[in-house]
Structures are given as structure tokens and as C-alpha cells.
Amino acid sequence: MFEIFRLLPVSRGWFTMPINDMVKIKICRQSGYRAGIYCDDTYPMWVPQGGLRAAVCPWHQPVHLDKTGKWQVTGDCEPPSEMITKNWFVLPPSMEYYYKTKNYQYHVLPPFRPDCALNTKSNPMELIYPKEGAKIYIPLEVDGKRGRMVCNAAHRQPGIKIFWHLDDKYVGETTDFHQVALSPPPGLHKLTLVDANGNTVQVNFEILEK
């Protein structure tokens, strides 16, 4: 392979960009998608003309805040003239869970002010594991007993409690670090999570016998 590389021309001007077959578009710096109307930080990039059909950034959205900028508000609790509207980079809770540990510039979406109705369009809680329809095999431990599966969830609101239910039976609660170890028997099961604000997530999964 290295012998082939040594035979290649050294010149940096080896290829000429086919400008006539390309277009310059704006790219969202945070997501890498083609910039949408809510992407503020963008940069230009030459791409093939088919790039005009590329998906637009799905993670930027307008957010309405109060004058302090610390709370989300709606028209039910704050006059529109008193609101501040900002474009915000918002990832799903499970993606945010990992992304923010590696990107210090990521800003978590502010919570809704207590006197405001919660936004019903998005759930601030997401189950990372297990996913809907998962088929899971729990291996035996050294002592011959069946081990446990570790369930993991993410929530945008720090410090909030999540209440865990397996097959409609309460199994515990978590705060901040949302992980629970369970030992369900082989068969079909339902895992339900309810946070302190009443948001609910539910998945069905199967534990395999072998």
C-alpha cells in the first residue's frame, strides 16, 4: 500500500473542483446538517448538486424564554411582548445524555417555569435501554444464578425523580443518575417510567430463556 502511495503525484492541485456540477450551501456547525432557518452558526461548503436535497438540520428550534432567560414560557403564562425568543440546539434526551459529557458548549434546554403549562410536544425523558421490542438474554453468573439487566434512562431536568415500574409493579426510584438493575424472568415484560411531573415512557421487551 505504501509503495502505491509513493507513486502518486505529490502536487496538491491534482484534481480541479468541478464547479459547474456543484453548489455552495450553508452547513449547521453544531449538527453537520444542511442549515435550516433556525441555525445561527453556519459555514459555507461546496457540495454536489444533489446536496440541495439533503435533510435540513432537525435539532435547532425556536424557544420562548422569560426575561431572565432561565425559564421556558408559553402564551398561557407570559405575554408575548415579555418573551425572549432564541434559536436553541436541542437533542433528544438519550443523545443529549452522551453528547453533553463530551461537548462543554452544549447548553441544556431550560425547564418550563412552574406556573407555565409543560410543552406536550416533546417528552423530557427517554429510555436509553431497553428499547421497544428488544429481545434480551441475561446470562448466568458464576454461582449459577441468572444475572440482572441494567436499565438506563435520561432526563433533561436535573434532580428530578423517576419512578420505575416493571409489569405495573413499582420497583424503585432514581434521581440524577437514572439506572436500575432488574431480574425479570423469561417472557414478555412492560417497563414504565413516570417522572415527578407526570411524564411517562413505556416500552415492551422480551427476556429470552436461552
JSON list of N, CA and C in Angstrom, two decimals, residues 150-197:
[
{"chain": "A", "resi": 150, "resn": "VAL", "atom": "N", "xyz": [-29.34, -4.06, 33.32]},
{"chain": "A", "resi": 150, "resn": "VAL", "atom": "CA", "xyz": [-29.24, -2.68, 33.82]},
{"chain": "A", "resi": 150, "resn": "VAL", "atom": "C", "xyz": [-30.01, -1.77, 32.86]},
{"chain": "A", "resi": 151, "resn": "CYS", "atom": "N", "xyz": [-31.08, -1.20, 33.38]},
{"chain": "A", "resi": 151, "resn": "CYS", "atom": "CA", "xyz": [-31.90, -0.28, 32.58]},
{"chain": "A", "resi": 151, "resn": "CYS", "atom": "C", "xyz": [-31.41, 1.15, 32.80]},
{"chain": "A", "resi": 152, "resn": "ASN", "atom": "N", "xyz": [-31.39, 1.93, 31.73]},
{"chain": "A", "resi": 152, "resn": "ASN", "atom": "CA", "xyz": [-30.81, 3.26, 31.79]},
{"chain": "A", "resi": 152, "resn": "ASN", "atom": "C", "xyz": [-31.76, 4.27, 31.13]},
{"chain": "A", "resi": 153, "resn": "ALA", "atom": "N", "xyz": [-31.96, 5.40, 31.79]},
{"chain": "A", "resi": 153, "resn": "ALA", "atom": "CA", "xyz": [-32.84, 6.45, 31.27]},
{"chain": "A", "resi": 153, "resn": "ALA", "atom": "C", "xyz": [-32.14, 7.80, 31.35]},
{"chain": "A", "resi": 154, "resn": "ALA", "atom": "N", "xyz": [-32.62, 8.75, 30.56]},
{"chain": "A", "resi": 154, "resn": "ALA", "atom": "CA", "xyz": [-32.09, 10.12, 30.56]},
{"chain": "A", "resi": 154, "resn": "ALA", "atom": "C", "xyz": [-33.24, 11.10, 30.73]},
{"chain": "A", "resi": 155, "resn": "HIS", "atom": "N", "xyz": [-32.97, 12.17, 31.46]},
{"chain": "A", "resi": 155, "resn": "HIS", "atom": "CA", "xyz": [-33.97, 13.21, 31.68]},
{"chain": "A", "resi": 155, "resn": "HIS", "atom": "C", "xyz": [-33.31, 14.57, 31.58]},
{"chain": "A", "resi": 156, "resn": "ARG", "atom": "N", "xyz": [-33.98, 15.52, 30.93]},
{"chain": "A", "resi": 156, "resn": "ARG", "atom": "CA", "xyz": [-33.41, 16.86, 30.74]},
{"chain": "A", "resi": 156, "resn": "ARG", "atom": "C", "xyz": [-33.36, 17.66, 32.03]},
{"chain": "A", "resi": 157, "resn": "GLN", "atom": "N", "xyz": [-34.25, 17.38, 32.97]},
{"chain": "A", "resi": 157, "resn": "GLN", "atom": "CA", "xyz": [-34.33, 18.20, 34.18]},
{"chain": "A", "resi": 157, "resn": "GLN", "atom": "C", "xyz": [-33.46, 17.60, 35.28]},
{"chain": "A", "resi": 158, "resn": "PRO", "atom": "N", "xyz": [-32.39, 18.26, 35.67]},
{"chain": "A", "resi": 158, "resn": "PRO", "atom": "CA", "xyz": [-31.53, 17.74, 36.73]},
{"chain": "A", "resi": 158, "resn": "PRO", "atom": "C", "xyz": [-32.27, 17.63, 38.06]},
{"chain": "A", "resi": 159, "resn": "GLY", "atom": "N", "xyz": [-31.96, 16.58, 38.80]},
{"chain": "A", "resi": 159, "resn": "GLY", "atom": "CA", "xyz": [-32.51, 16.43, 40.14]},
{"chain": "A", "resi": 159, "resn": "GLY", "atom": "C", "xyz": [-33.93, 15.90, 40.22]},
{"chain": "A", "resi": 160, "resn": "ILE", "atom": "N", "xyz": [-34.54, 15.62, 39.08]},
{"chain": "A", "resi": 160, "resn": "ILE", "atom": "CA", "xyz": [-35.93, 15.15, 39.11]},
{"chain": "A", "resi": 160, "resn": "ILE", "atom": "C", "xyz": [-35.98, 13.65, 39.42]},
{"chain": "A", "resi": 161, "resn": "LYS", "atom": "N", "xyz": [-37.04, 13.22, 40.06]},
{"chain": "A", "resi": 161, "resn": "LYS", "atom": "CA", "xyz": [-37.20, 11.81, 40.38]},
{"chain": "A", "resi": 161, "resn": "LYS", "atom": "C", "xyz": [-37.92, 11.07, 39.26]},
{"chain": "A", "resi": 162, "resn": "ILE", "atom": "N", "xyz": [-37.47, 9.86, 38.99]},
{"chain": "A", "resi": 162, "resn": "ILE", "atom": "CA", "xyz": [-38.15, 8.97, 38.06]},
{"chain": "A", "resi": 162, "resn": "ILE", "atom": "C", "xyz": [-38.58, 7.72, 38.83]},
{"chain": "A", "resi": 163, "resn": "PHE", "atom": "N", "xyz": [-39.82, 7.34, 38.68]},
{"chain": "A", "resi": 163, "resn": "PHE", "atom": "CA", "xyz": [-40.38, 6.17, 39.35]},
{"chain": "A", "resi": 163, "resn": "PHE", "atom": "C", "xyz": [-40.49, 5.03, 38.34]},
{"chain": "A", "resi": 164, "resn": "TRP", "atom": "N", "xyz": [-39.90, 3.89, 38.67]},
{"chain": "A", "resi": 164, "resn": "TRP", "atom": "CA", "xyz": [-39.80, 2.75, 37.76]},
{"chain": "A", "resi": 164, "resn": "TRP", "atom": "C", "xyz": [-40.82, 1.68, 38.12]},
{"chain": "A", "resi": 165, "resn": "HIS", "atom": "N", "xyz": [-41.47, 1.12, 37.08]},
{"chain": "A", "resi": 165, "resn": "HIS", "atom": "CA", "xyz": [-42.46, 0.06, 37.28]},
{"chain": "A", "resi": 165, "resn": "HIS", "atom": "C", "xyz": [-42.21, -1.05, 36.27]},
{"chain": "A", "resi": 166, "resn": "LEU", "atom": "N", "xyz": [-42.14, -2.28, 36.75]},
{"chain": "A", "resi": 166, "resn": "LEU", "atom": "CA", "xyz": [-41.99, -3.45, 35.89]},
{"chain": "A", "resi": 166, "resn": "LEU", "atom": "C", "xyz": [-43.29, -4.23, 35.94]},
{"chain": "A", "resi": 167, "resn": "ASP", "atom": "N", "xyz": [-43.94, -4.37, 34.79]},
{"chain": "A", "resi": 167, "resn": "ASP", "atom": "CA", "xyz": [-45.23, -5.07, 34.71]},
{"chain": "A", "resi": 167, "resn": "ASP", "atom": "C", "xyz": [-46.23, -4.49, 35.70]},
{"chain": "A", "resi": 168, "resn": "ASP", "atom": "N", "xyz": [-46.27, -3.14, 35.73]},
{"chain": "A", "resi": 168, "resn": "ASP", "atom": "CA", "xyz": [-47.20, -2.36, 36.56]},
{"chain": "A", "resi": 168, "resn": "ASP", "atom": "C", "xyz": [-46.95, -2.50, 38.06]},
{"chain": "A", "resi": 169, "resn": "LYS", "atom": "N", "xyz": [-45.77, -3.00, 38.44]},
{"chain": "A", "resi": 169, "resn": "LYS", "atom": "CA", "xyz": [-45.40, -3.10, 39.85]},
{"chain": "A", "resi": 169, "resn": "LYS", "atom": "C", "xyz": [-44.22, -2.18, 40.12]},
{"chain": "A", "resi": 170, "resn": "TYR", "atom": "N", "xyz": [-44.33, -1.37, 41.15]},
{"chain": "A", "resi": 170, "resn": "TYR", "atom": "CA", "xyz": [-43.29, -0.40, 41.49]},
{"chain": "A", "resi": 170, "resn": "TYR", "atom": "C", "xyz": [-42.01, -1.13, 41.90]},
{"chain": "A", "resi": 171, "resn": "VAL", "atom": "N", "xyz": [-40.87, -0.72, 41.32]},
{"chain": "A", "resi": 171, "resn": "VAL", "atom": "CA", "xyz": [-39.60, -1.38, 41.65]},
{"chain": "A", "resi": 171, "resn": "VAL", "atom": "C", "xyz": [-38.56, -0.42, 42.22]},
{"chain": "A", "resi": 172, "resn": "GLY", "atom": "N", "xyz": [-38.83, 0.89, 42.18]},
{"chain": "A", "resi": 172, "resn": "GLY", "atom": "CA", "xyz": [-37.88, 1.83, 42.77]},
{"chain": "A", "resi": 172, "resn": "GLY", "atom": "C", "xyz": [-37.92, 3.19, 42.10]},
{"chain": "A", "resi": 173, "resn": "GLU", "atom": "N", "xyz": [-37.08, 4.08, 42.60]},
{"chain": "A", "resi": 173, "resn": "GLU", "atom": "CA", "xyz": [-36.99, 5.43, 42.05]},
{"chain": "A", "resi": 173, "resn": "GLU", "atom": "C", "xyz": [-35.53, 5.84, 41.94]},
{"chain": "A", "resi": 174, "resn": "THR", "atom": "N", "xyz": [-35.26, 6.79, 41.04]},
{"chain": "A", "resi": 174, "resn": "THR", "atom": "CA", "xyz": [-33.90, 7.28, 40.84]},
{"chain": "A", "resi": 174, "resn": "THR", "atom": "C", "xyz": [-33.92, 8.80, 40.77]},
{"chain": "A", "resi": 175, "resn": "THR", "atom": "N", "xyz": [-32.77, 9.41, 41.08]},
{"chain": "A", "resi": 175, "resn": "THR", "atom": "CA", "xyz": [-32.60, 10.85, 40.98]},
{"chain": "A", "resi": 175, "resn": "THR", "atom": "C", "xyz": [-31.24, 11.14, 40.38]},
{"chain": "A", "resi": 176, "resn": "ASP", "atom": "N", "xyz": [-31.19, 11.97, 39.37]},
{"chain": "A", "resi": 176, "resn": "ASP", "atom": "CA", "xyz": [-29.96, 12.36, 38.67]},
{"chain": "A", "resi": 176, "resn": "ASP", "atom": "C", "xyz": [-29.37, 11.20, 37.86]},
{"chain": "A", "resi": 177, "resn": "PHE", "atom": "N", "xyz": [-28.90, 10.14, 38.53]},
{"chain": "A", "resi": 177, "resn": "PHE", "atom": "CA", "xyz": [-28.30, 9.01, 37.84]},
{"chain": "A", "resi": 177, "resn": "PHE", "atom": "C", "xyz": [-29.37, 7.93, 37.68]},
{"chain": "A", "resi": 178, "resn": "HIS", "atom": "N", "xyz": [-29.99, 7.87, 36.50]},
{"chain": "A", "resi": 178, "resn": "HIS", "atom": "CA", "xyz": [-31.18, 7.05, 36.32]},
{"chain": "A", "resi": 178, "resn": "HIS", "atom": "C", "xyz": [-30.84, 5.66, 35.76]},
{"chain": "A", "resi": 179, "resn": "GLN", "atom": "N", "xyz": [-30.42, 4.77, 36.66]},
{"chain": "A", "resi": 179, "resn": "GLN", "atom": "CA", "xyz": [-30.13, 3.39, 36.31]},
{"chain": "A", "resi": 179, "resn": "GLN", "atom": "C", "xyz": [-30.75, 2.48, 37.35]},
{"chain": "A", "resi": 180, "resn": "VAL", "atom": "N", "xyz": [-31.33, 1.37, 36.86]},
{"chain": "A", "resi": 180, "resn": "VAL", "atom": "CA", "xyz": [-31.95, 0.38, 37.74]},
{"chain": "A", "resi": 180, "resn": "VAL", "atom": "C", "xyz": [-31.59, -1.01, 37.24]},
{"chain": "A", "resi": 181, "resn": "ALA", "atom": "N", "xyz": [-31.17, -1.90, 38.14]},
{"chain": "A", "resi": 181, "resn": "ALA", "atom": "CA", "xyz": [-30.86, -3.28, 37.79]},
{"chain": "A", "resi": 181, "resn": "ALA", "atom": "C", "xyz": [-32.07, -4.16, 38.09]},
{"chain": "A", "resi": 182, "resn": "LEU", "atom": "N", "xyz": [-32.52, -4.90, 37.09]},
{"chain": "A", "resi": 182, "resn": "LEU", "atom": "CA", "xyz": [-33.71, -5.74, 37.23]},
{"chain": "A", "resi": 182, "resn": "LEU", "atom": "C", "xyz": [-33.40, -7.19, 36.86]},
{"chain": "A", "resi": 183, "resn": "SER", "atom": "N", "xyz": [-34.17, -8.11, 37.43]},
{"chain": "A", "resi": 183, "resn": "SER", "atom": "CA", "xyz": [-34.02, -9.54, 37.12]},
{"chain": "A", "resi": 183, "resn": "SER", "atom": "C", "xyz": [-35.36, -10.13, 36.72]},
{"chain": "A", "resi": 184, "resn": "PRO", "atom": "N", "xyz": [-35.93, -9.70, 35.60]},
{"chain": "A", "resi": 184, "resn": "PRO", "atom": "CA", "xyz": [-37.22, -10.25, 35.17]},
{"chain": "A", "resi": 184, "resn": "PRO", "atom": "C", "xyz": [-37.06, -11.67, 34.67]},
{"chain": "A", "resi": 185, "resn": "PRO", "atom": "N", "xyz": [-38.05, -12.53, 34.89]},
{"chain": "A", "resi": 185, "resn": "PRO", "atom": "CA", "xyz": [-37.98, -13.91, 34.40]},
{"chain": "A", "resi": 185, "resn": "PRO", "atom": "C", "xyz": [-38.18, -13.95, 32.89]},
{"chain": "A", "resi": 186, "resn": "PRO", "atom": "N", "xyz": [-37.88, -15.07, 32.26]},
{"chain": "A", "resi": 186, "resn": "PRO", "atom": "CA", "xyz": [-38.11, -15.20, 30.81]},
{"chain": "A", "resi": 186, "resn": "PRO", "atom": "C", "xyz": [-39.57, -14.91, 30.45]},
{"chain": "A", "resi": 187, "resn": "GLY", "atom": "N", "xyz": [-39.76, -14.25, 29.31]},
{"chain": "A", "resi": 187, "resn": "GLY", "atom": "CA", "xyz": [-41.11, -13.93, 28.86]},
{"chain": "A", "resi": 187, "resn": "GLY", "atom": "C", "xyz": [-41.24, -12.47, 28.48]},
{"chain": "A", "resi": 188, "resn": "LEU", "atom": "N", "xyz": [-42.47, -12.05, 28.19]},
{"chain": "A", "resi": 188, "resn": "LEU", "atom": "CA", "xyz": [-42.75, -10.68, 27.80]},
{"chain": "A", "resi": 188, "resn": "LEU", "atom": "C", "xyz": [-42.93, -9.79, 29.02]},
{"chain": "A", "resi": 189, "resn": "HIS", "atom": "N", "xyz": [-42.43, -8.55, 28.94]},
{"chain": "A", "resi": 189, "resn": "HIS", "atom": "CA", "xyz": [-42.50, -7.63, 30.07]},
{"chain": "A", "resi": 189, "resn": "HIS", "atom": "C", "xyz": [-42.78, -6.21, 29.59]},
{"chain": "A", "resi": 190, "resn": "LYS", "atom": "N", "xyz": [-43.24, -5.40, 30.51]},
{"chain": "A", "resi": 190, "resn": "LYS", "atom": "CA", "xyz": [-43.51, -3.99, 30.23]},
{"chain": "A", "resi": 190, "resn": "LYS", "atom": "C", "xyz": [-42.82, -3.14, 31.29]},
{"chain": "A", "resi": 191, "resn": "LEU", "atom": "N", "xyz": [-42.02, -2.18, 30.83]},
{"chain": "A", "resi": 191, "resn": "LEU", "atom": "CA", "xyz": [-41.31, -1.28, 31.74]},
{"chain": "A", "resi": 191, "resn": "LEU", "atom": "C", "xyz": [-41.89, 0.12, 31.58]},
{"chain": "A", "resi": 192, "resn": "THR", "atom": "N", "xyz": [-42.31, 0.70, 32.69]},
{"chain": "A", "resi": 192, "resn": "THR", "atom": "CA", "xyz": [-42.94, 2.03, 32.67]},
{"chain": "A", "resi": 192, "resn": "THR", "atom": "C", "xyz": [-42.19, 2.98, 33.58]},
{"chain": "A", "resi": 193, "resn": "LEU", "atom": "N", "xyz": [-41.88, 4.16, 33.07]},
{"chain": "A", "resi": 193, "resn": "LEU", "atom": "CA", "xyz": [-41.22, 5.19, 33.85]},
{"chain": "A", "resi": 193, "resn": "LEU", "atom": "C", "xyz": [-42.14, 6.40, 33.94]},
{"chain": "A", "resi": 194, "resn": "VAL", "atom": "N", "xyz": [-42.26, 6.95, 35.14]},
{"chain": "A", "resi": 194, "resn": "VAL", "atom": "CA", "xyz": [-43.07, 8.15, 35.38]},
{"chain": "A", "resi": 194, "resn": "VAL", "atom": "C", "xyz": [-42.23, 9.13, 36.17]},
{"chain": "A", "resi": 195, "resn": "ASP", "atom": "N", "xyz": [-42.08, 10.36, 35.66]},
{"chain": "A", "resi": 195, "resn": "ASP", "atom": "CA", "xyz": [-41.29, 11.34, 36.42]},
{"chain": "A", "resi": 195, "resn": "ASP", "atom": "C", "xyz": [-42.20, 12.13, 37.35]},
{"chain": "A", "resi": 196, "resn": "ALA", "atom": "N", "xyz": [-41.58, 13.00, 38.13]},
{"chain": "A", "resi": 196, "resn": "ALA", "atom": "CA", "xyz": [-42.32, 13.76, 39.15]},
{"chain": "A", "resi": 196, "resn": "ALA", "atom": "C", "xyz": [-43.32, 14.73, 38.54]},
{"chain": "A", "resi": 197, "resn": "ASN", "atom": "N", "xyz": [-43.18, 15.04, 37.25]},
{"chain": "A", "resi": 197, "resn": "ASN", "atom": "CA", "xyz": [-44.12, 15.94, 36.58]},
{"chain": "A", "resi": 197, "resn": "ASN", "atom": "C", "xyz": [-45.24, 15.20, 35.85]}
]
